[in-house]
Amino acid sequence: MGMSDYFARLRECVGHDLLLSPAAAACIRDEAGRILLLRRGDGDDLWSFPGGAMDPGERAAETVVREVREEIGLEVEPVALIGVYSGPEYAISYPNGDRVQPVINFFECRVVGGRPEPDMDEILGYRYFGPTDELPPMHPCCVAKARDAFGFHVGDAAFFR
């Protein structure tokens, strides 16, 4: 799914100016504890965690469930908040000129159904990575989330970056 109607209406008003955007992302692990990363199809060939922007009226936990379902076809249940990521260093510039500074709620999620099936539009592929694997090219925020995910255990206190 591309830009929501809500963000399309905002973009009509502000053009390509920087928008602050609440968002949610999922840390999904396989049986071996490796983390799931997705290859994005938005032109920059970067990999990321499943996730995206909140829609009006949504809770952050609902956002992560919806985004994972839309992007990779898995049903998940958020079980812990790993951390919250914000700041200008995490701003994103898209190929069309749009700029976004997200505030990302990063959840540890448990798979409760479905099979990984990329939508082949927004998501072109996926792979699980372990802590000793070389990670693919990622946005700086995803690098921080990957580092934190490898060190996180359910029951740890969430942190803010």
Tab-separated table of N, CA and C in Angstrom:
chain	number	residue	atom	x	y	z
A	1	MET	N	0.843	-1.177	0.000
A	1	MET	CA	0.000	0.000	0.000
A	1	MET	C	0.886	1.238	0.000
A	2	GLY	N	0.560	2.207	-0.795
A	2	GLY	CA	1.330	3.438	-0.860
A	2	GLY	C	0.913	4.412	0.224
A	3	MET	N	0.978	5.676	-0.090
A	3	MET	CA	0.644	6.725	0.855
A	3	MET	C	-0.840	6.677	1.218
A	4	SER	N	-1.149	6.830	2.500
A	4	SER	CA	-2.543	6.834	2.949
A	4	SER	C	-3.239	8.101	2.470
A	5	ASP	N	-4.564	8.072	2.449
A	5	ASP	CA	-5.339	9.262	2.079
A	5	ASP	C	-5.001	10.432	3.005
A	6	TYR	N	-4.800	10.126	4.269
A	6	TYR	CA	-4.470	11.153	5.258
A	6	TYR	C	-3.181	11.882	4.870
A	7	PHE	N	-2.120	11.127	4.571
A	7	PHE	CA	-0.856	11.759	4.200
A	7	PHE	C	-0.939	12.418	2.824
A	8	ALA	N	-1.733	11.872	1.929
A	8	ALA	CA	-1.918	12.509	0.622
A	8	ALA	C	-2.546	13.898	0.799
A	9	ARG	N	-3.544	14.005	1.698
A	9	ARG	CA	-4.168	15.312	1.962
A	9	ARG	C	-3.168	16.275	2.604
A	10	LEU	N	-2.357	15.773	3.532
A	10	LEU	CA	-1.329	16.626	4.139
A	10	LEU	C	-0.339	17.115	3.089
A	11	ARG	N	0.079	16.227	2.214
A	11	ARG	CA	1.049	16.597	1.176
A	11	ARG	C	0.479	17.652	0.231
A	12	GLU	N	-0.837	17.621	-0.006
A	12	GLU	CA	-1.453	18.662	-0.839
A	12	GLU	C	-1.261	20.035	-0.203
A	13	CYS	N	-1.222	20.087	1.120
A	13	CYS	CA	-1.080	21.354	1.841
A	13	CYS	C	0.372	21.795	1.993
A	14	VAL	N	1.272	20.858	2.242
A	14	VAL	CA	2.650	21.234	2.588
A	14	VAL	C	3.674	20.888	1.516
A	15	GLY	N	3.236	20.258	0.457
A	15	GLY	CA	4.183	19.879	-0.591
A	15	GLY	C	5.190	18.872	-0.069
A	16	HIS	N	6.475	19.125	-0.350
A	16	HIS	CA	7.530	18.193	0.061
A	16	HIS	C	8.145	18.549	1.420
A	17	ASP	N	7.583	19.565	2.111
A	17	ASP	CA	8.139	19.971	3.403
A	17	ASP	C	8.196	18.793	4.372
A	18	LEU	N	9.078	18.919	5.342
A	18	LEU	CA	9.261	17.887	6.359
A	18	LEU	C	7.993	17.712	7.191
A	19	LEU	N	7.544	16.472	7.317
A	19	LEU	CA	6.410	16.118	8.173
A	19	LEU	C	6.903	15.248	9.318
A	20	LEU	N	6.389	15.504	10.515
A	20	LEU	CA	6.593	14.588	11.632
A	20	LEU	C	5.541	13.503	11.509
A	21	SER	N	5.936	12.255	11.706
A	21	SER	CA	5.014	11.146	11.482
A	21	SER	C	5.143	10.086	12.568
A	22	PRO	N	4.070	9.869	13.356
A	22	PRO	CA	4.105	8.728	14.276
A	22	PRO	C	4.081	7.435	13.471
A	23	ALA	N	4.873	6.466	13.900
A	23	ALA	CA	4.999	5.218	13.147
A	23	ALA	C	5.255	4.060	14.107
A	24	ALA	N	5.180	2.853	13.567
A	24	ALA	CA	5.468	1.648	14.341
A	24	ALA	C	6.217	0.663	13.455
A	25	ALA	N	7.105	-0.110	14.070
A	25	ALA	CA	7.873	-1.131	13.352
A	25	ALA	C	7.938	-2.389	14.210
A	26	ALA	N	8.140	-3.524	13.527
A	26	ALA	CA	8.119	-4.829	14.191
A	26	ALA	C	9.470	-5.510	14.138
A	27	CYS	N	9.880	-6.063	15.261
A	27	CYS	CA	11.002	-6.994	15.311
A	27	CYS	C	10.382	-8.385	15.364
A	28	ILE	N	10.539	-9.128	14.281
A	28	ILE	CA	9.996	-10.486	14.170
A	28	ILE	C	11.184	-11.430	14.056
A	29	ARG	N	11.178	-12.464	14.862
A	29	ARG	CA	12.297	-13.412	14.876
A	29	ARG	C	11.842	-14.785	14.399
A	30	ASP	N	12.774	-15.508	13.783
A	30	ASP	CA	12.502	-16.910	13.448
A	30	ASP	C	12.903	-17.783	14.639
A	31	GLU	N	12.790	-19.106	14.465
A	31	GLU	CA	13.092	-20.049	15.551
A	31	GLU	C	14.531	-19.926	16.041
A	32	ALA	N	15.424	-19.495	15.162
A	32	ALA	CA	16.841	-19.361	15.515
A	32	ALA	C	17.164	-18.006	16.153
A	33	GLY	N	16.154	-17.135	16.279
A	33	GLY	CA	16.373	-15.823	16.869
A	33	GLY	C	16.836	-14.764	15.895
A	34	ARG	N	16.885	-15.110	14.608
A	34	ARG	CA	17.285	-14.123	13.599
A	34	ARG	C	16.134	-13.136	13.375
A	35	ILE	N	16.475	-11.906	12.981
A	35	ILE	CA	15.470	-10.864	12.776
A	35	ILE	C	15.073	-10.765	11.307
A	36	LEU	N	13.800	-10.470	11.080
A	36	LEU	CA	13.252	-10.333	9.730
A	36	LEU	C	13.469	-8.914	9.222
A	37	LEU	N	14.087	-8.809	8.042
A	37	LEU	CA	14.230	-7.528	7.358
A	37	LEU	C	13.593	-7.636	5.982
A	38	LEU	N	13.048	-6.508	5.515
A	38	LEU	CA	12.357	-6.451	4.231
A	38	LEU	C	13.117	-5.563	3.260
A	39	ARG	N	13.161	-5.980	2.002
A	39	ARG	CA	13.761	-5.156	0.944
A	39	ARG	C	12.664	-4.275	0.364
A	40	ARG	N	12.813	-2.986	0.556
A	40	ARG	CA	11.800	-2.011	0.145
A	40	ARG	C	11.802	-1.809	-1.371
A	41	GLY	N	10.641	-1.478	-1.895
A	41	GLY	CA	10.502	-1.243	-3.322
A	41	GLY	C	10.287	0.211	-3.671
A	42	ASP	N	10.692	1.134	-2.778
A	42	ASP	CA	10.417	2.554	-3.031
A	42	ASP	C	11.564	3.282	-3.728
A	43	GLY	N	12.480	2.531	-4.331
A	43	GLY	CA	13.479	3.156	-5.186
A	43	GLY	C	14.853	3.347	-4.586
A	44	ASP	N	14.996	3.252	-3.260
A	44	ASP	CA	16.324	3.482	-2.688
A	44	ASP	C	17.070	2.183	-2.384
A	45	ASP	N	16.424	1.047	-2.605
A	45	ASP	CA	17.017	-0.285	-2.433
A	45	ASP	C	17.566	-0.515	-1.023
A	46	LEU	N	16.914	0.087	-0.028
A	46	LEU	CA	17.301	-0.134	1.358
A	46	LEU	C	16.406	-1.193	1.988
A	47	TRP	N	16.919	-1.837	3.003
A	47	TRP	CA	16.178	-2.842	3.756
A	47	TRP	C	15.705	-2.207	5.056
A	48	SER	N	14.626	-2.767	5.607
A	48	SER	CA	14.114	-2.221	6.862
A	48	SER	C	13.296	-3.269	7.599
A	49	PHE	N	12.894	-2.905	8.789
A	49	PHE	CA	11.955	-3.724	9.540
A	49	PHE	C	10.556	-3.482	8.993
A	50	PRO	N	9.646	-4.458	9.107
A	50	PRO	CA	8.262	-4.207	8.712
A	50	PRO	C	7.701	-3.065	9.557
A	51	GLY	N	6.928	-2.204	8.930
A	51	GLY	CA	6.311	-1.117	9.685
A	51	GLY	C	5.943	0.039	8.793
A	52	GLY	N	5.376	1.062	9.411
A	52	GLY	CA	4.977	2.234	8.660
A	52	GLY	C	4.225	3.221	9.525
A	53	ALA	N	3.649	4.209	8.865
A	53	ALA	CA	2.991	5.324	9.539
A	53	ALA	C	1.648	4.923	10.139
A	54	MET	N	1.342	5.569	11.259
A	54	MET	CA	0.040	5.382	11.891
A	54	MET	C	-1.027	6.066	11.053
A	55	ASP	N	-2.203	5.476	11.038
A	55	ASP	CA	-3.378	6.101	10.445
A	55	ASP	C	-4.147	6.816	11.550
A	56	PRO	N	-4.897	7.876	11.207
A	56	PRO	CA	-5.701	8.548	12.229
A	56	PRO	C	-6.614	7.545	12.946
A	57	GLY	N	-6.698	7.677	14.266
A	57	GLY	CA	-7.556	6.812	15.063
A	57	GLY	C	-6.926	5.495	15.480
A	58	GLU	N	-5.703	5.224	15.028
A	58	GLU	CA	-5.026	3.969	15.362
A	58	GLU	C	-4.157	4.119	16.598
A	59	ARG	N	-4.006	3.016	17.308
A	59	ARG	CA	-2.998	2.907	18.365
A	59	ARG	C	-1.719	2.370	17.719
A	60	ALA	N	-0.574	2.638	18.354
A	60	ALA	CA	0.703	2.191	17.790
A	60	ALA	C	0.738	0.676	17.614
A	61	ALA	N	0.204	-0.069	18.583
A	61	ALA	CA	0.198	-1.532	18.476
A	61	ALA	C	-0.686	-1.997	17.321
A	62	GLU	N	-1.767	-1.284	17.049
A	62	GLU	CA	-2.620	-1.622	15.902
A	62	GLU	C	-1.893	-1.330	14.596
A	63	THR	N	-1.123	-0.253	14.580
A	63	THR	CA	-0.359	0.104	13.385
A	63	THR	C	0.621	-0.993	13.018
A	64	VAL	N	1.367	-1.504	13.991
A	64	VAL	CA	2.371	-2.519	13.675
A	64	VAL	C	1.707	-3.792	13.167
A	65	VAL	N	0.576	-4.173	13.737
A	65	VAL	CA	-0.139	-5.371	13.266
A	65	VAL	C	-0.599	-5.173	11.824
A	66	ARG	N	-1.190	-4.012	11.526
A	66	ARG	CA	-1.688	-3.731	10.171
A	66	ARG	C	-0.549	-3.692	9.161
A	67	GLU	N	0.519	-2.984	9.494
A	67	GLU	CA	1.630	-2.840	8.557
A	67	GLU	C	2.295	-4.182	8.248
A	68	VAL	N	2.487	-5.022	9.254
A	68	VAL	CA	3.095	-6.336	9.013
A	68	VAL	C	2.197	-7.161	8.097
A	69	ARG	N	0.895	-7.139	8.344
A	69	ARG	CA	-0.047	-7.882	7.495
A	69	ARG	C	0.013	-7.369	6.056
A	70	GLU	N	-0.014	-6.041	5.876
A	70	GLU	CA	-0.001	-5.462	4.529
A	70	GLU	C	1.304	-5.750	3.789
A	71	GLU	N	2.419	-5.634	4.478
A	71	GLU	CA	3.715	-5.719	3.809
A	71	GLU	C	4.206	-7.141	3.572
A	72	ILE	N	3.954	-8.045	4.518
A	72	ILE	CA	4.576	-9.369	4.405
A	72	ILE	C	3.600	-10.518	4.651
A	73	GLY	N	2.330	-10.224	4.970
A	73	GLY	CA	1.324	-11.275	5.089
A	73	GLY	C	1.330	-12.063	6.381
A	74	LEU	N	2.058	-11.598	7.381
A	74	LEU	CA	2.081	-12.294	8.667
A	74	LEU	C	1.103	-11.648	9.643
A	75	GLU	N	0.525	-12.468	10.499
A	75	GLU	CA	-0.279	-11.973	11.613
A	75	GLU	C	0.624	-11.990	12.836
A	76	VAL	N	0.717	-10.852	13.512
A	76	VAL	CA	1.600	-10.758	14.672
A	76	VAL	C	0.856	-10.204	15.882
A	77	GLU	N	1.467	-10.450	17.020
A	77	GLU	CA	0.998	-9.893	18.282
A	77	GLU	C	2.178	-9.169	18.922
A	78	PRO	N	2.042	-7.863	19.183
A	78	PRO	CA	3.114	-7.154	19.887
A	78	PRO	C	3.215	-7.682	21.321
A	79	VAL	N	4.438	-8.003	21.758
A	79	VAL	CA	4.619	-8.542	23.109
A	79	VAL	C	5.458	-7.628	24.005
A	80	ALA	N	6.192	-6.697	23.424
A	80	ALA	CA	7.008	-5.775	24.219
A	80	ALA	C	7.391	-4.577	23.359
A	81	LEU	N	7.586	-3.454	24.014
A	81	LEU	CA	8.118	-2.270	23.345
A	81	LEU	C	9.631	-2.279	23.539
A	82	ILE	N	10.352	-2.386	22.427
A	82	ILE	CA	11.819	-2.372	22.497
A	82	ILE	C	12.308	-0.956	22.758
A	83	GLY	N	11.770	0.007	22.002
A	83	GLY	CA	12.199	1.380	22.178
A	83	GLY	C	11.438	2.327	21.281
A	84	VAL	N	11.699	3.621	21.466
A	84	VAL	CA	11.100	4.677	20.651
A	84	VAL	C	12.251	5.448	20.012
A	85	TYR	N	12.185	5.622	18.710
A	85	TYR	CA	13.259	6.244	17.934
A	85	TYR	C	12.747	7.542	17.323
A	86	SER	N	13.472	8.633	17.554
A	86	SER	CA	13.083	9.916	16.980
A	86	SER	C	14.328	10.786	16.840
A	87	GLY	N	14.186	11.841	16.097
A	87	GLY	CA	15.279	12.788	15.941
A	87	GLY	C	15.586	13.063	14.487
A	88	PRO	N	16.235	14.188	14.226
A	88	PRO	CA	16.527	14.575	12.845
A	88	PRO	C	17.445	13.595	12.127
A	89	GLU	N	18.272	12.850	12.876
A	89	GLU	CA	19.165	11.882	12.229
A	89	GLU	C	18.397	10.730	11.592
A	90	TYR	N	17.120	10.584	11.925
A	90	TYR	CA	16.307	9.506	11.361
A	90	TYR	C	15.366	10.002	10.257
A	91	ALA	N	15.498	11.273	9.868
A	91	ALA	CA	14.646	11.813	8.805
A	91	ALA	C	14.897	11.060	7.498
A	92	ILE	N	13.851	10.942	6.711
A	92	ILE	CA	13.900	10.201	5.446
A	92	ILE	C	13.528	11.147	4.310
A	93	SER	N	14.299	11.124	3.240
A	93	SER	CA	13.963	11.849	2.012
A	93	SER	C	13.639	10.811	0.952
A	94	TYR	N	12.440	10.893	0.403
A	94	TYR	CA	12.001	9.928	-0.602
A	94	TYR	C	12.385	10.401	-2.001
A	95	PRO	N	12.456	9.475	-2.968
A	95	PRO	CA	12.843	9.850	-4.334
A	95	PRO	C	11.968	10.950	-4.946
A	96	ASN	N	10.695	11.041	-4.517
A	96	ASN	CA	9.809	12.069	-5.075
A	96	ASN	C	9.999	13.431	-4.414
A	97	GLY	N	10.907	13.527	-3.422
A	97	GLY	CA	11.175	14.787	-2.742
A	97	GLY	C	10.495	14.934	-1.395
A	98	ASP	N	9.550	14.076	-1.063
A	98	ASP	CA	8.888	14.131	0.240
A	98	ASP	C	9.904	13.867	1.341
A	99	ARG	N	9.745	14.592	2.458
A	99	ARG	CA	10.622	14.390	3.612
A	99	ARG	C	9.777	14.109	4.851
A	100	VAL	N	10.217	13.120	5.637
A	100	VAL	CA	9.487	12.701	6.834
A	100	VAL	C	10.479	12.496	7.968
A	101	GLN	N	10.102	12.951	9.143
A	101	GLN	CA	10.853	12.632	10.360
A	101	GLN	C	9.935	11.780	11.230
A	102	PRO	N	10.151	10.465	11.242
A	102	PRO	CA	9.258	9.592	12.002
A	102	PRO	C	9.587	9.564	13.496
A	103	VAL	N	8.570	9.243	14.278
A	103	VAL	CA	8.721	8.873	15.683
A	103	VAL	C	8.256	7.426	15.729
A	104	ILE	N	9.218	6.494	15.838
A	104	ILE	CA	8.936	5.073	15.619
A	104	ILE	C	8.867	4.318	16.936
A	105	ASN	N	7.722	3.676	17.169
A	105	ASN	CA	7.546	2.740	18.274
A	105	ASN	C	7.970	1.376	17.749
A	106	PHE	N	9.030	0.817	18.314
A	106	PHE	CA	9.604	-0.434	17.819
A	106	PHE	C	9.210	-1.567	18.762
A	107	PHE	N	8.391	-2.495	18.243
A	107	PHE	CA	7.820	-3.576	19.035
A	107	PHE	C	8.477	-4.919	18.752
A	108	GLU	N	8.707	-5.691	19.786
A	108	GLU	CA	9.001	-7.117	19.651
A	108	GLU	C	7.650	-7.772	19.375
A	109	CYS	N	7.558	-8.544	18.299
A	109	CYS	CA	6.290	-9.168	17.921
A	109	CYS	C	6.443	-10.674	17.792
A	110	ARG	N	5.374	-11.356	18.115
A	110	ARG	CA	5.310	-12.818	17.985
A	110	ARG	C	4.389	-13.139	16.818
A	111	VAL	N	4.822	-14.036	15.942
A	111	VAL	CA	3.991	-14.452	14.806
A	111	VAL	C	2.900	-15.384	15.327
A	112	VAL	N	1.650	-15.067	14.959
A	112	VAL	CA	0.514	-15.901	15.378
A	112	VAL	C	-0.212	-16.512	14.182
A	113	GLY	N	0.234	-16.188	12.963
A	113	GLY	CA	-0.385	-16.767	11.778
A	113	GLY	C	0.209	-16.216	10.495
A	114	GLY	N	-0.195	-16.826	9.390
A	114	GLY	CA	0.250	-16.385	8.075
A	114	GLY	C	1.601	-16.958	7.684
A	115	ARG	N	1.976	-16.648	6.438
A	115	ARG	CA	3.287	-17.022	5.887
A	115	ARG	C	3.893	-15.777	5.272
A	116	PRO	N	5.221	-15.656	5.306
A	116	PRO	CA	5.833	-14.477	4.692
A	116	PRO	C	5.593	-14.453	3.178
A	117	GLU	N	4.858	-13.463	2.724
A	117	GLU	CA	4.603	-13.263	1.294
A	117	GLU	C	4.683	-11.770	1.007
A	118	PRO	N	5.809	-11.291	0.469
A	118	PRO	CA	5.929	-9.864	0.154
A	118	PRO	C	4.849	-9.429	-0.830
A	119	ASP	N	4.391	-8.195	-0.679
A	119	ASP	CA	3.356	-7.700	-1.589
A	119	ASP	C	3.888	-7.412	-2.994
A	120	MET	N	5.215	-7.436	-3.173
A	120	MET	CA	5.903	-7.230	-4.462
A	120	MET	C	5.637	-5.852	-5.069
A	121	ASP	N	5.123	-4.945	-4.276
A	121	ASP	CA	4.970	-3.555	-4.678
A	121	ASP	C	5.801	-2.714	-3.712
A	122	GLU	N	5.315	-2.604	-2.500
A	122	GLU	CA	6.038	-1.891	-1.454
A	122	GLU	C	7.240	-2.707	-0.965
A	123	ILE	N	7.094	-4.032	-0.965
A	123	ILE	CA	8.130	-4.941	-0.470
A	123	ILE	C	8.523	-5.911	-1.577
A	124	LEU	N	9.826	-5.995	-1.880
A	124	LEU	CA	10.302	-6.849	-2.973
A	124	LEU	C	10.891	-8.174	-2.500
A	125	GLY	N	11.212	-8.275	-1.232
A	125	GLY	CA	11.785	-9.511	-0.717
A	125	GLY	C	11.987	-9.432	0.778
A	126	TYR	N	12.415	-10.543	1.347
A	126	TYR	CA	12.675	-10.582	2.783
A	126	TYR	C	13.766	-11.598	3.078
A	127	ARG	N	14.357	-11.450	4.268
A	127	ARG	CA	15.358	-12.410	4.718
A	127	ARG	C	15.541	-12.250	6.223
A	128	TYR	N	15.867	-13.350	6.871
A	128	TYR	CA	16.195	-13.313	8.296
A	128	TYR	C	17.706	-13.168	8.455
A	129	PHE	N	18.124	-12.332	9.415
A	129	PHE	CA	19.534	-12.068	9.671
A	129	PHE	C	19.862	-12.337	11.132
A	130	GLY	N	21.014	-12.946	11.356
A	130	GLY	CA	21.503	-13.188	12.708
A	130	GLY	C	22.491	-12.122	13.130
A	131	PRO	N	22.876	-12.122	14.402
A	131	PRO	CA	23.765	-11.073	14.910
A	131	PRO	C	25.162	-11.078	14.294
A	132	THR	N	25.585	-12.186	13.721
A	132	THR	CA	26.915	-12.224	13.098
A	132	THR	C	26.858	-12.079	11.579
A	133	ASP	N	25.652	-11.999	11.015
A	133	ASP	CA	25.502	-11.818	9.569
A	133	ASP	C	25.823	-10.380	9.176
A	134	GLU	N	26.343	-10.212	7.962
A	134	GLU	CA	26.498	-8.866	7.430
A	134	GLU	C	25.111	-8.363	7.056
A	135	LEU	N	24.735	-7.210	7.600
A	135	LEU	CA	23.412	-6.665	7.324
A	135	LEU	C	23.408	-5.941	5.983
A	136	PRO	N	22.266	-5.924	5.301
A	136	PRO	CA	22.167	-5.227	4.017
A	136	PRO	C	22.133	-3.713	4.231
A	137	PRO	N	22.188	-2.935	3.153
A	137	PRO	CA	22.094	-1.479	3.294
A	137	PRO	C	20.761	-1.094	3.935
A	138	MET	N	20.845	-0.256	4.979
A	138	MET	CA	19.652	0.170	5.709
A	138	MET	C	19.751	1.651	6.053
A	139	HIS	N	18.606	2.272	6.286
A	139	HIS	CA	18.526	3.629	6.800
A	139	HIS	C	19.148	3.635	8.205
A	140	PRO	N	19.766	4.748	8.631
A	140	PRO	CA	20.402	4.792	9.955
A	140	PRO	C	19.489	4.365	11.107
A	141	CYS	N	18.217	4.691	11.032
A	141	CYS	CA	17.304	4.290	12.101
A	141	CYS	C	17.188	2.769	12.184
A	142	CYS	N	17.190	2.101	11.047
A	142	CYS	CA	17.092	0.637	11.044
A	142	CYS	C	18.370	-0.007	11.548
A	143	VAL	N	19.504	0.636	11.293
A	143	VAL	CA	20.768	0.128	11.834
A	143	VAL	C	20.700	0.159	13.362
A	144	ALA	N	20.226	1.267	13.920
A	144	ALA	CA	20.092	1.379	15.377
A	144	ALA	C	19.102	0.349	15.909
A	145	LYS	N	17.983	0.176	15.225
A	145	LYS	CA	16.983	-0.802	15.685
A	145	LYS	C	17.540	-2.220	15.626
A	146	ALA	N	18.299	-2.558	14.583
A	146	ALA	CA	18.874	-3.903	14.477
A	146	ALA	C	19.849	-4.150	15.624
A	147	ARG	N	20.706	-3.192	15.884
A	147	ARG	CA	21.657	-3.318	16.988
A	147	ARG	C	20.908	-3.545	18.306
A	148	ASP	N	19.875	-2.765	18.523
A	148	ASP	CA	19.112	-2.885	19.761
A	148	ASP	C	18.324	-4.191	19.816
A	149	ALA	N	17.787	-4.621	18.678
A	149	ALA	CA	17.006	-5.865	18.644
A	149	ALA	C	17.866	-7.063	19.013
A	150	PHE	N	19.092	-7.092	18.537
A	150	PHE	CA	19.960	-8.234	18.846
A	150	PHE	C	20.294	-8.303	20.335
A	151	GLY	N	20.242	-7.172	21.028
A	151	GLY	CA	20.547	-7.175	22.455
A	151	GLY	C	19.332	-7.189	23.357
A	152	PHE	N	18.125	-7.192	22.763
A	152	PHE	CA	16.890	-7.076	23.550
A	152	PHE	C	16.350	-8.435	23.962
A	153	HIS	N	15.835	-8.501	25.182
A	153	HIS	CA	15.131	-9.695	25.664
A	153	HIS	C	13.804	-9.232	26.256
A	154	VAL	N	12.715	-9.945	25.951
A	154	VAL	CA	11.413	-9.591	26.511
A	154	VAL	C	11.571	-9.510	28.022
A	155	GLY	N	11.060	-8.441	28.582
A	155	GLY	CA	11.231	-8.183	30.007
A	155	GLY	C	12.190	-7.035	30.257
A	156	ASP	N	13.033	-6.710	29.255
A	156	ASP	CA	13.912	-5.552	29.365
A	156	ASP	C	13.059	-4.286	29.349
A	157	ALA	N	13.556	-3.235	29.951
A	157	ALA	CA	12.871	-1.949	29.900
A	157	ALA	C	13.075	-1.321	28.526
A	158	ALA	N	12.032	-0.649	28.030
A	158	ALA	CA	12.135	0.071	26.757
A	158	ALA	C	13.046	1.286	26.953
A	159	PHE	N	13.589	1.788	25.856
A	159	PHE	CA	14.447	2.961	25.915
A	159	PHE	C	14.042	3.917	24.809
A	160	PHE	N	14.630	5.094	24.843
A	160	PHE	CA	14.298	6.133	23.872
A	160	PHE	C	15.578	6.604	23.210
A	161	ARG	N	15.547	6.686	21.871
A	161	ARG	CA	16.708	7.150	21.112
A	161	ARG	C	16.293	8.361	20.297
